[in-house]
Short mmCIF file of C-alpha atoms in Angstrom, two decimals:
data_model
loop_
_atom_site.label_atom_id
_atom_site.label_comp_id
_atom_site.label_asym_id
_atom_site.label_seq_id
_atom_site.Cartn_x
_atom_site.Cartn_y
_atom_site.Cartn_z
CA MET A 612 -12.10 17.04 -3.26
CA PRO A 613 -9.22 15.09 -1.74
CA TRP A 614 -9.78 14.73 2.00
CA VAL A 615 -8.51 12.89 5.04
CA SER A 616 -10.23 12.06 8.32
CA ALA A 617 -8.80 13.35 11.60
CA GLN A 618 -7.90 9.81 12.63
CA ASP A 619 -5.93 9.23 9.42
CA VAL A 620 -3.79 12.39 9.33
CA PRO A 621 -0.17 11.19 9.24
CA ASP A 622 2.00 12.41 12.11
CA ASP A 623 4.45 13.94 9.62
CA ALA A 624 1.81 15.83 7.59
CA TYR A 625 2.21 19.57 7.15
CA LEU A 626 -0.95 20.97 8.79
CA LEU A 627 -1.95 24.28 7.23
CA ASP A 628 -4.45 25.97 9.57
CA VAL A 629 -6.34 28.66 7.64
CA ARG A 630 -8.55 29.90 10.49
CA GLU A 631 -8.55 33.43 11.87
CA ASP A 632 -6.20 34.56 14.64
CA ASP A 633 -8.75 34.19 17.47
CA GLU A 634 -9.59 30.65 16.38
CA TRP A 635 -5.90 29.75 16.23
CA MET A 636 -5.21 31.25 19.66
CA ALA A 637 -8.05 29.23 21.24
CA GLY A 638 -6.78 25.88 20.02
CA HIS A 639 -4.85 24.22 17.23
CA ALA A 640 -2.93 21.06 16.48
CA PRO A 641 0.63 21.04 17.82
CA GLY A 642 3.08 21.77 15.04
CA ALA A 643 0.42 23.24 12.72
CA HIS A 644 1.30 26.23 10.54
CA HIS A 645 -1.02 29.23 10.73
CA VAL A 646 -1.80 31.10 7.53
CA PRO A 647 -5.25 32.75 7.62
CA MET A 648 -7.29 31.94 4.52
CA MET A 649 -7.12 35.43 3.04
CA GLU A 650 -3.29 35.45 3.34
CA VAL A 651 -2.76 32.19 1.45
CA PRO A 652 -2.35 33.79 -2.02
CA ALA A 653 0.40 36.07 -0.72
CA ARG A 654 2.10 33.27 1.19
CA LEU A 655 2.18 30.45 -1.35
CA ALA A 656 5.91 30.03 -0.74
CA ASP A 657 5.05 28.90 2.82
CA VAL A 658 3.13 25.86 1.52
CA PRO A 659 5.41 22.93 0.69
CA THR A 660 5.11 21.19 -2.66
CA ASP A 661 7.07 18.10 -1.59
CA ALA A 662 5.18 17.03 1.55
CA ASP A 663 1.71 15.81 2.48
CA VAL A 664 -0.29 19.01 3.20
CA VAL A 665 -3.53 18.83 5.18
CA VAL A 666 -5.56 22.06 5.19
CA VAL A 667 -7.55 22.77 8.34
CA CYS A 668 -10.35 25.14 9.39
CA ARG A 669 -13.14 24.84 11.97
CA MET A 670 -15.54 22.58 10.04
CA GLY A 671 -13.98 22.01 6.61
CA GLY A 672 -15.58 24.68 4.42
CA ARG A 673 -12.82 27.29 4.28
CA SER A 674 -10.15 24.64 4.06
CA ALA A 675 -11.97 23.04 1.10
CA GLN A 676 -11.80 26.39 -0.69
CA VAL A 677 -8.06 26.61 0.03
CA VAL A 678 -7.48 23.05 -1.22
CA THR A 679 -9.30 23.94 -4.44
CA TYR A 680 -7.26 27.13 -4.80
CA LEU A 681 -3.93 25.39 -4.15
CA SER A 682 -4.82 22.61 -6.58
CA LYS A 683 -5.49 25.20 -9.29
CA GLN A 684 -2.08 26.73 -8.52
CA GLY A 685 -0.38 23.39 -9.18
CA TRP A 686 -0.27 21.71 -5.76
CA ASP A 687 -1.12 18.02 -6.05
CA ASN A 688 -0.24 17.14 -2.46
CA VAL A 689 -3.08 18.89 -0.58
CA ARG A 690 -6.07 17.36 1.20
CA ASN A 691 -8.90 18.80 3.24
CA LEU A 692 -9.33 17.76 6.88
CA GLU A 693 -12.83 16.31 6.88
CA GLY A 694 -14.86 18.00 9.62
CA GLY A 695 -12.06 20.43 10.46
CA MET A 696 -10.85 21.12 13.98
CA GLU A 697 -14.21 20.03 15.37
CA ALA A 698 -13.54 16.51 14.03
CA TRP A 699 -9.90 16.74 15.20
CA GLN A 700 -11.04 17.51 18.74
CA SER A 701 -13.79 14.85 18.67
CA ALA A 702 -11.20 12.27 17.57
CA GLY A 703 -9.14 13.07 20.64
CA ARG A 704 -6.20 14.37 18.65
CA PRO A 705 -3.83 16.65 20.60
CA MET A 706 -4.47 20.38 20.79
CA VAL A 707 -2.67 23.38 22.27
CA SER A 708 -3.75 26.95 22.88
CA GLU A 709 -1.91 30.25 22.76
CA ASP A 710 -4.08 32.14 25.27
CA GLY A 711 -3.34 30.33 28.53
CA GLN A 712 -6.72 28.60 28.62
CA PRO A 713 -7.45 24.95 27.84
CA ALA A 714 -7.36 24.29 24.09
CA ARG A 715 -10.76 24.50 22.45
CA VAL A 716 -12.40 25.02 19.06
CA VAL A 717 -14.20 28.34 18.60
#
């Protein structure tokens, strides 16, 4: 499984956040793209093939499944965010929320 640590995610990476709506609303990386895991097969056109794609969930399990799926569909530019948004937050990486409360991982 190709992976990257939160500290090593390039600033120009395409962050594909596959968490559910409530998780996304509570807190996500600025500039991330939200496609819930179950919508990924229908939204493959939203995932670039020519950029570094880092797939994100809360802890890394769902995103690992999405990385495996995308790899089987021909993507060779996808990596899993090791430890997910929990690791992102612990690393002090920036976060924003959509619900008016301080950004957090739920």
